[in-house]
PDB file of C-alpha atoms in Angstrom:
ATOM      1  CA  ASP B   1     -53.221  -3.883  44.567  1.00  0.00           C
ATOM      2  CA  VAL B   2     -55.606  -6.770  44.272  1.00  0.00           C
ATOM      3  CA  LYS B   3     -59.124  -5.759  44.976  1.00  0.00           C
ATOM      4  CA  VAL B   4     -61.926  -8.039  46.062  1.00  0.00           C
ATOM      5  CA  THR B   5     -65.288  -6.327  46.130  1.00  0.00           C
ATOM      6  CA  GLN B   6     -68.400  -7.606  47.843  1.00  0.00           C
ATOM      7  CA  SER B   7     -71.598  -6.033  46.630  1.00  0.00           C
ATOM      8  CA  SER B   8     -73.156  -5.231  49.996  1.00  0.00           C
ATOM      9  CA  ARG B   9     -71.682  -4.332  53.377  1.00  0.00           C
ATOM     10  CA  TYR B  10     -74.919  -4.927  55.308  1.00  0.00           C
ATOM     11  CA  LEU B  11     -78.017  -6.924  54.354  1.00  0.00           C
ATOM     12  CA  VAL B  12     -81.240  -7.689  56.193  1.00  0.00           C
ATOM     13  CA  LYS B  13     -83.410 -10.459  54.738  1.00  0.00           C
ATOM     14  CA  ARG B  14     -86.505 -12.355  55.828  1.00  0.00           C
ATOM     15  CA  THR B  15     -86.640 -16.048  56.603  1.00  0.00           C
ATOM     16  CA  GLY B  16     -87.338 -18.042  53.450  1.00  0.00           C
ATOM     17  CA  GLU B  17     -86.010 -15.431  51.029  1.00  0.00           C
ATOM     18  CA  LYS B  18     -83.491 -16.351  48.349  1.00  0.00           C
ATOM     19  CA  VAL B  19     -80.346 -14.307  48.949  1.00  0.00           C
ATOM     20  CA  PHE B  20     -77.513 -13.555  46.546  1.00  0.00           C
ATOM     21  CA  LEU B  21     -74.101 -12.400  47.760  1.00  0.00           C
ATOM     22  CA  GLU B  22     -71.814 -11.202  45.001  1.00  0.00           C
ATOM     23  CA  CYS B  23     -68.027 -11.089  44.929  1.00  0.00           C
ATOM     24  CA  VAL B  24     -65.819  -9.669  42.188  1.00  0.00           C
ATOM     25  CA  GLN B  25     -62.018  -9.663  41.985  1.00  0.00           C
ATOM     26  CA  ASP B  26     -59.948  -7.691  39.507  1.00  0.00           C
ATOM     27  CA  MET B  27     -56.603  -9.521  39.399  1.00  0.00           C
ATOM     28  CA  ASP B  28     -57.347 -12.606  37.326  1.00  0.00           C
ATOM     29  CA  HIS B  29     -57.100 -14.962  40.318  1.00  0.00           C
ATOM     30  CA  GLU B  30     -58.000 -18.572  39.672  1.00  0.00           C
ATOM     31  CA  ASN B  31     -59.167 -19.365  43.195  1.00  0.00           C
ATOM     32  CA  MET B  32     -62.174 -17.877  44.920  1.00  0.00           C
ATOM     33  CA  PHE B  33     -63.636 -18.761  48.291  1.00  0.00           C
ATOM     34  CA  TRP B  34     -66.644 -18.046  50.460  1.00  0.00           C
ATOM     35  CA  TYR B  35     -66.325 -18.144  54.248  1.00  0.00           C
ATOM     36  CA  ARG B  36     -68.614 -17.283  57.094  1.00  0.00           C
ATOM     37  CA  GLN B  37     -67.215 -15.888  60.316  1.00  0.00           C
ATOM     38  CA  ASP B  38     -68.957 -16.301  63.649  1.00  0.00           C
ATOM     39  CA  PRO B  39     -67.733 -15.390  67.163  1.00  0.00           C
ATOM     40  CA  GLY B  40     -65.856 -18.270  68.739  1.00  0.00           C
ATOM     41  CA  LEU B  41     -65.978 -20.351  65.565  1.00  0.00           C
ATOM     42  CA  GLY B  42     -63.548 -18.471  63.351  1.00  0.00           C
ATOM     43  CA  LEU B  43     -63.697 -18.623  59.566  1.00  0.00           C
ATOM     44  CA  ARG B  44     -65.456 -21.639  58.129  1.00  0.00           C
ATOM     45  CA  LEU B  45     -65.237 -22.511  54.464  1.00  0.00           C
ATOM     46  CA  ILE B  46     -68.571 -22.786  52.667  1.00  0.00           C
ATOM     47  CA  TYR B  47     -67.602 -23.293  49.021  1.00  0.00           C
ATOM     48  CA  PHE B  48     -64.632 -22.633  46.783  1.00  0.00           C
ATOM     49  CA  SER B  49     -63.829 -22.595  43.117  1.00  0.00           C
ATOM     50  CA  TYR B  50     -60.592 -23.157  41.214  1.00  0.00           C
ATOM     51  CA  ASP B  51     -61.886 -22.232  37.805  1.00  0.00           C
ATOM     52  CA  VAL B  52     -64.868 -20.979  35.852  1.00  0.00           C
ATOM     53  CA  LYS B  53     -67.935 -23.202  36.240  1.00  0.00           C
ATOM     54  CA  MET B  54     -66.071 -25.285  38.784  1.00  0.00           C
ATOM     55  CA  LYS B  55     -67.080 -25.527  42.448  1.00  0.00           C
ATOM     56  CA  GLU B  56     -66.136 -27.594  45.458  1.00  0.00           C
ATOM     57  CA  LYS B  57     -67.886 -27.980  48.790  1.00  0.00           C
ATOM     58  CA  GLY B  58     -66.119 -26.667  51.824  1.00  0.00           C
ATOM     59  CA  ASP B  59     -66.756 -27.639  55.421  1.00  0.00           C
ATOM     60  CA  ILE B  60     -70.303 -26.242  55.802  1.00  0.00           C
ATOM     61  CA  PRO B  61     -72.054 -26.199  52.383  1.00  0.00           C
ATOM     62  CA  GLU B  62     -75.541 -27.103  53.614  1.00  0.00           C
ATOM     63  CA  GLY B  63     -78.109 -24.465  52.781  1.00  0.00           C
ATOM     64  CA  TYR B  64     -75.812 -22.727  50.292  1.00  0.00           C
ATOM     65  CA  SER B  65     -74.964 -22.943  46.623  1.00  0.00           C
ATOM     66  CA  VAL B  66     -72.527 -21.024  44.425  1.00  0.00           C
ATOM     67  CA  SER B  67     -72.120 -19.887  40.865  1.00  0.00           C
ATOM     68  CA  ARG B  68     -68.997 -19.007  38.894  1.00  0.00           C
ATOM     69  CA  GLU B  69     -69.922 -18.149  35.335  1.00  0.00           C
ATOM     70  CA  LYS B  70     -66.997 -15.744  34.857  1.00  0.00           C
ATOM     71  CA  LYS B  71     -63.493 -15.904  36.290  1.00  0.00           C
ATOM     72  CA  GLU B  72     -63.798 -12.634  38.174  1.00  0.00           C
ATOM     73  CA  ARG B  73     -67.174 -13.266  39.801  1.00  0.00           C
ATOM     74  CA  PHE B  74     -68.168 -15.781  42.477  1.00  0.00           C
ATOM     75  CA  SER B  75     -71.698 -15.694  43.851  1.00  0.00           C
ATOM     76  CA  LEU B  76     -72.991 -17.268  47.037  1.00  0.00           C
ATOM     77  CA  ILE B  77     -76.681 -18.176  47.104  1.00  0.00           C
ATOM     78  CA  LEU B  78     -78.799 -18.884  50.146  1.00  0.00           C
ATOM     79  CA  GLU B  79     -81.663 -20.848  48.656  1.00  0.00           C
ATOM     80  CA  SER B  80     -84.043 -20.219  51.565  1.00  0.00           C
ATOM     81  CA  ALA B  81     -82.537 -17.986  54.220  1.00  0.00           C
ATOM     82  CA  SER B  82     -82.797 -19.071  57.832  1.00  0.00           C
ATOM     83  CA  THR B  83     -81.964 -17.270  61.056  1.00  0.00           C
ATOM     84  CA  ASN B  84     -78.957 -19.531  61.677  1.00  0.00           C
ATOM     85  CA  GLN B  85     -77.408 -18.099  58.531  1.00  0.00           C
ATOM     86  CA  THR B  86     -77.086 -14.711  60.190  1.00  0.00           C
ATOM     87  CA  SER B  87     -73.345 -14.117  59.999  1.00  0.00           C
ATOM     88  CA  MET B  88     -70.447 -12.191  58.477  1.00  0.00           C
ATOM     89  CA  TYR B  89     -69.701 -13.543  55.007  1.00  0.00           C
ATOM     90  CA  LEU B  90     -66.218 -13.085  53.599  1.00  0.00           C
ATOM     91  CA  CYS B  91     -65.134 -13.646  50.025  1.00  0.00           C
ATOM     92  CA  ALA B  92     -61.469 -14.244  49.228  1.00  0.00           C
ATOM     93  CA  SER B  93     -59.367 -14.868  46.151  1.00  0.00           C
ATOM     94  CA  SER B  94     -55.858 -16.125  45.465  1.00  0.00           C
ATOM     95  CA  LEU B  95     -53.571 -17.423  42.757  1.00  0.00           C
ATOM     96  CA  ILE B  96     -52.754 -21.125  42.533  1.00  0.00           C
ATOM     97  CA  GLY B  97     -49.338 -22.133  43.823  1.00  0.00           C
ATOM     98  CA  ASP B  98     -47.011 -22.559  46.763  1.00  0.00           C
ATOM     99  CA  SER B  99     -45.473 -19.122  47.073  1.00  0.00           C
ATOM    100  CA  HIS B 100     -46.366 -16.716  49.855  1.00  0.00           C
ATOM    101  CA  TYR B 101     -47.739 -14.458  47.156  1.00  0.00           C
ATOM    102  CA  TYR B 102     -50.549 -16.935  46.943  1.00  0.00           C
ATOM    103  CA  GLY B 103     -52.142 -16.098  50.248  1.00  0.00           C
ATOM    104  CA  TYR B 104     -55.644 -14.739  50.349  1.00  0.00           C
ATOM    105  CA  THR B 105     -56.969 -11.315  49.569  1.00  0.00           C
ATOM    106  CA  PHE B 106     -60.265 -10.792  51.338  1.00  0.00           C
ATOM    107  CA  GLY B 107     -63.238  -8.666  50.481  1.00  0.00           C
ATOM    108  CA  SER B 108     -64.591  -6.256  53.083  1.00  0.00           C
ATOM    109  CA  GLY B 109     -67.328  -8.646  54.136  1.00  0.00           C
ATOM    110  CA  THR B 110     -71.121  -8.708  54.106  1.00  0.00           C
ATOM    111  CA  ARG B 111     -72.911  -8.752  57.423  1.00  0.00           C
ATOM    112  CA  LEU B 112     -76.148 -10.624  56.784  1.00  0.00           C
ATOM    113  CA  THR B 113     -79.010 -10.595  59.251  1.00  0.00           C
ATOM    114  CA  VAL B 114     -81.938 -12.952  58.663  1.00  0.00           C
ATOM    115  CA  VAL B 115     -85.080 -12.013  60.567  1.00  0.00           C
TER     116      VAL B 115
ATOM    117  CA  GLY X   1     -57.578 -34.510  61.605  1.00  0.00           C
ATOM    118  CA  GLN X   2     -56.955 -30.843  61.016  1.00  0.00           C
ATOM    119  CA  ASN X   3     -56.954 -28.398  63.902  1.00  0.00           C
ATOM    120  CA  ILE X   4     -55.547 -25.019  64.868  1.00  0.00           C
ATOM    121  CA  ASP X   5     -55.377 -23.671  68.419  1.00  0.00           C
ATOM    122  CA  GLN X   6     -54.601 -20.154  69.550  1.00  0.00           C
ATOM    123  CA  PRO X   7     -55.506 -18.206  72.703  1.00  0.00           C
ATOM    124  CA  THR X   8     -58.844 -16.444  72.628  1.00  0.00           C
ATOM    125  CA  GLU X   9     -57.751 -13.152  74.118  1.00  0.00           C
ATOM    126  CA  MET X  10     -54.607 -11.341  75.248  1.00  0.00           C
ATOM    127  CA  THR X  11     -53.953  -7.955  76.822  1.00  0.00           C
ATOM    128  CA  ALA X  12     -50.743  -5.936  76.678  1.00  0.00           C
ATOM    129  CA  THR X  13     -49.517  -2.417  77.326  1.00  0.00           C
ATOM    130  CA  GLU X  14     -48.555   0.154  74.736  1.00  0.00           C
ATOM    131  CA  GLY X  15     -44.820  -0.058  73.976  1.00  0.00           C
ATOM    132  CA  ALA X  16     -44.529  -3.652  75.217  1.00  0.00           C
ATOM    133  CA  ILE X  17     -43.831  -6.903  73.339  1.00  0.00           C
ATOM    134  CA  VAL X  18     -46.470  -9.608  72.957  1.00  0.00           C
ATOM    135  CA  GLN X  19     -46.219 -13.152  71.582  1.00  0.00           C
ATOM    136  CA  ILE X  20     -49.290 -14.882  70.165  1.00  0.00           C
ATOM    137  CA  ASN X  21     -48.911 -18.655  69.895  1.00  0.00           C
ATOM    138  CA  CYS X  22     -50.506 -21.021  67.415  1.00  0.00           C
ATOM    139  CA  THR X  23     -50.372 -24.817  67.339  1.00  0.00           C
ATOM    140  CA  TYR X  24     -51.657 -26.840  64.430  1.00  0.00           C
ATOM    141  CA  GLN X  25     -52.269 -30.355  63.174  1.00  0.00           C
ATOM    142  CA  THR X  26     -52.532 -31.018  59.460  1.00  0.00           C
ATOM    143  CA  SER X  27     -51.579 -33.826  57.101  1.00  0.00           C
ATOM    144  CA  GLY X  28     -50.373 -31.762  54.132  1.00  0.00           C
ATOM    145  CA  PHE X  29     -48.689 -28.684  55.595  1.00  0.00           C
ATOM    146  CA  ASN X  30     -47.936 -26.130  52.874  1.00  0.00           C
ATOM    147  CA  GLY X  31     -47.386 -22.888  54.727  1.00  0.00           C
ATOM    148  CA  LEU X  32     -48.586 -20.883  57.696  1.00  0.00           C
ATOM    149  CA  PHE X  33     -50.096 -17.416  57.492  1.00  0.00           C
ATOM    150  CA  TRP X  34     -50.880 -14.731  60.011  1.00  0.00           C
ATOM    151  CA  TYR X  35     -53.658 -12.217  59.322  1.00  0.00           C
ATOM    152  CA  GLN X  36     -54.716  -9.122  61.209  1.00  0.00           C
ATOM    153  CA  GLN X  37     -58.398  -8.267  61.461  1.00  0.00           C
ATOM    154  CA  HIS X  38     -59.722  -5.060  62.969  1.00  0.00           C
ATOM    155  CA  ALA X  39     -63.286  -5.139  64.262  1.00  0.00           C
ATOM    156  CA  GLY X  40     -65.808  -5.059  61.427  1.00  0.00           C
ATOM    157  CA  GLU X  41     -63.156  -5.257  58.734  1.00  0.00           C
ATOM    158  CA  ALA X  42     -61.695  -7.953  56.489  1.00  0.00           C
ATOM    159  CA  PRO X  43     -58.524  -9.834  57.486  1.00  0.00           C
ATOM    160  CA  THR X  44     -55.316  -8.481  55.984  1.00  0.00           C
ATOM    161  CA  PHE X  45     -52.145 -10.472  55.317  1.00  0.00           C
ATOM    162  CA  LEU X  46     -49.309 -10.055  57.835  1.00  0.00           C
ATOM    163  CA  SER X  47     -46.804 -12.843  57.340  1.00  0.00           C
ATOM    164  CA  TYR X  48     -46.024 -16.201  55.796  1.00  0.00           C
ATOM    165  CA  ASN X  49     -43.755 -19.054  56.935  1.00  0.00           C
ATOM    166  CA  VAL X  50     -43.102 -22.297  55.115  1.00  0.00           C
ATOM    167  CA  LEU X  51     -39.600 -23.144  56.422  1.00  0.00           C
ATOM    168  CA  ASP X  52     -38.534 -23.349  60.047  1.00  0.00           C
ATOM    169  CA  GLY X  53     -37.254 -20.179  61.598  1.00  0.00           C
ATOM    170  CA  LEU X  54     -38.031 -16.545  62.127  1.00  0.00           C
ATOM    171  CA  GLU X  55     -39.341 -14.116  59.512  1.00  0.00           C
ATOM    172  CA  GLU X  56     -39.024 -10.470  60.486  1.00  0.00           C
ATOM    173  CA  LYS X  57     -41.013  -7.633  58.989  1.00  0.00           C
ATOM    174  CA  GLY X  58     -40.682  -4.363  60.843  1.00  0.00           C
ATOM    175  CA  ARG X  59     -42.339  -4.531  64.253  1.00  0.00           C
ATOM    176  CA  PHE X  60     -43.847  -7.932  63.445  1.00  0.00           C
ATOM    177  CA  SER X  61     -42.036 -11.275  63.354  1.00  0.00           C
ATOM    178  CA  SER X  62     -43.363 -14.771  62.813  1.00  0.00           C
ATOM    179  CA  PHE X  63     -41.716 -18.046  63.802  1.00  0.00           C
ATOM    180  CA  LEU X  64     -42.368 -21.583  62.625  1.00  0.00           C
ATOM    181  CA  SER X  65     -41.361 -25.024  63.867  1.00  0.00           C
ATOM    182  CA  ARG X  66     -42.810 -27.668  61.546  1.00  0.00           C
ATOM    183  CA  SER X  67     -41.669 -30.588  63.702  1.00  0.00           C
ATOM    184  CA  LYS X  68     -43.576 -29.179  66.671  1.00  0.00           C
ATOM    185  CA  GLY X  69     -46.576 -27.903  64.694  1.00  0.00           C
ATOM    186  CA  TYR X  70     -46.019 -24.523  66.299  1.00  0.00           C
ATOM    187  CA  SER X  71     -45.868 -20.907  65.269  1.00  0.00           C
ATOM    188  CA  TYR X  72     -45.894 -17.573  67.011  1.00  0.00           C
ATOM    189  CA  LEU X  73     -46.442 -13.974  65.999  1.00  0.00           C
ATOM    190  CA  LEU X  74     -44.301 -11.451  67.863  1.00  0.00           C
ATOM    191  CA  LEU X  75     -45.395  -7.835  68.007  1.00  0.00           C
ATOM    192  CA  LYS X  76     -42.865  -5.306  69.282  1.00  0.00           C
ATOM    193  CA  GLU X  77     -43.307  -1.709  70.408  1.00  0.00           C
ATOM    194  CA  LEU X  78     -47.034  -2.173  70.655  1.00  0.00           C
ATOM    195  CA  GLN X  79     -49.250   0.656  69.495  1.00  0.00           C
ATOM    196  CA  MET X  80     -52.929   1.276  70.201  1.00  0.00           C
ATOM    197  CA  LYS X  81     -53.710   0.561  66.545  1.00  0.00           C
ATOM    198  CA  ASP X  82     -52.444  -2.999  67.037  1.00  0.00           C
ATOM    199  CA  SER X  83     -55.629  -3.762  68.966  1.00  0.00           C
ATOM    200  CA  ALA X  84     -57.218  -6.325  66.647  1.00  0.00           C
ATOM    201  CA  SER X  85     -57.790 -10.027  66.169  1.00  0.00           C
ATOM    202  CA  TYR X  86     -54.886 -12.072  64.865  1.00  0.00           C
ATOM    203  CA  LEU X  87     -55.727 -15.136  62.819  1.00  0.00           C
ATOM    204  CA  CYS X  88     -53.405 -18.072  62.354  1.00  0.00           C
ATOM    205  CA  ALA X  89     -54.089 -20.031  59.161  1.00  0.00           C
ATOM    206  CA  VAL X  90     -52.486 -23.158  57.732  1.00  0.00           C
ATOM    207  CA  ARG X  91     -52.486 -23.967  54.041  1.00  0.00           C
ATOM    208  CA  ASP X  92     -52.968 -27.662  53.488  1.00  0.00           C
ATOM    209  CA  LYS X  93     -52.129 -29.315  50.197  1.00  0.00           C
ATOM    210  CA  THR X  94     -53.648 -32.747  49.865  1.00  0.00           C
ATOM    211  CA  SER X  95     -54.024 -34.543  46.546  1.00  0.00           C
ATOM    212  CA  GLY X  96     -53.053 -31.391  44.701  1.00  0.00           C
ATOM    213  CA  THR X  97     -55.850 -29.377  46.270  1.00  0.00           C
ATOM    214  CA  TYR X  98     -55.081 -26.348  48.434  1.00  0.00           C
ATOM    215  CA  LYS X  99     -57.188 -25.637  51.470  1.00  0.00           C
ATOM    216  CA  TYR X 100     -56.788 -22.993  54.141  1.00  0.00           C
ATOM    217  CA  ILE X 101     -57.678 -23.814  57.740  1.00  0.00           C
ATOM    218  CA  PHE X 102     -58.151 -20.889  60.102  1.00  0.00           C
ATOM    219  CA  GLY X 103     -57.879 -20.683  63.845  1.00  0.00           C
ATOM    220  CA  THR X 104     -60.604 -18.846  65.743  1.00  0.00           C
ATOM    221  CA  GLY X 105     -58.337 -15.836  66.237  1.00  0.00           C
ATOM    222  CA  THR X 106     -56.697 -14.111  69.183  1.00  0.00           C
ATOM    223  CA  ARG X 107     -58.237 -10.811  70.220  1.00  0.00           C
ATOM    224  CA  LEU X 108     -55.445  -8.494  71.357  1.00  0.00           C
ATOM    225  CA  LYS X 109     -56.216  -5.454  73.473  1.00  0.00           C
ATOM    226  CA  VAL X 110     -53.499  -2.843  73.790  1.00  0.00           C
ATOM    227  CA  LEU X 111     -53.872  -0.623  76.843  1.00  0.00           C
ATOM    228  CA  ALA X 112     -52.427   2.848  77.264  1.00  0.00           C
TER     229      ALA X 112
END
């Protein structure tokens, strides 16, 4: 089975801190994604990447950046954490293509609280 | 624009059948997915439809009508463990780029 691992399940950070959220997948997937999930708003795409060193902005990239130096690892960076970035962060990966096999596999999520 | 609508919450009784509807608008439809998400956990893949019709997988079935921009997830013989959120997601392919758009999810409560 494909495994997507997020480094932390729960994080508490202070306002203004630089925060790194790490995601690693072990099935050689080309695509990797970062979402945040908030009650009533669903999953919103922050950034995604189709290849190493490649990144694309999603729907809500402000206040975030990403890094993909290796195919298996996709990092989300909060440059200066703010309280409105308190959320559940989900990483996902998939293959490229049209088949149903190319749906997402999600990581277990990181619940970030900024105080 | 791109939009997905699904009911916020539904309640059903153990052993019953429940249908969760999803309507969508997208310019480059390339498949519709249903995910199940238990509280505090990651979403897990349930079903996929790209052609019109019904896809059956055990107690779960998913239906798609592309002309109507409509899908539903049918859960039969409900069990307590089916209490979860159900996310409808559309894969959009525009200019060769794939993008997934998620609905806000339907929280299903199964009562004994």
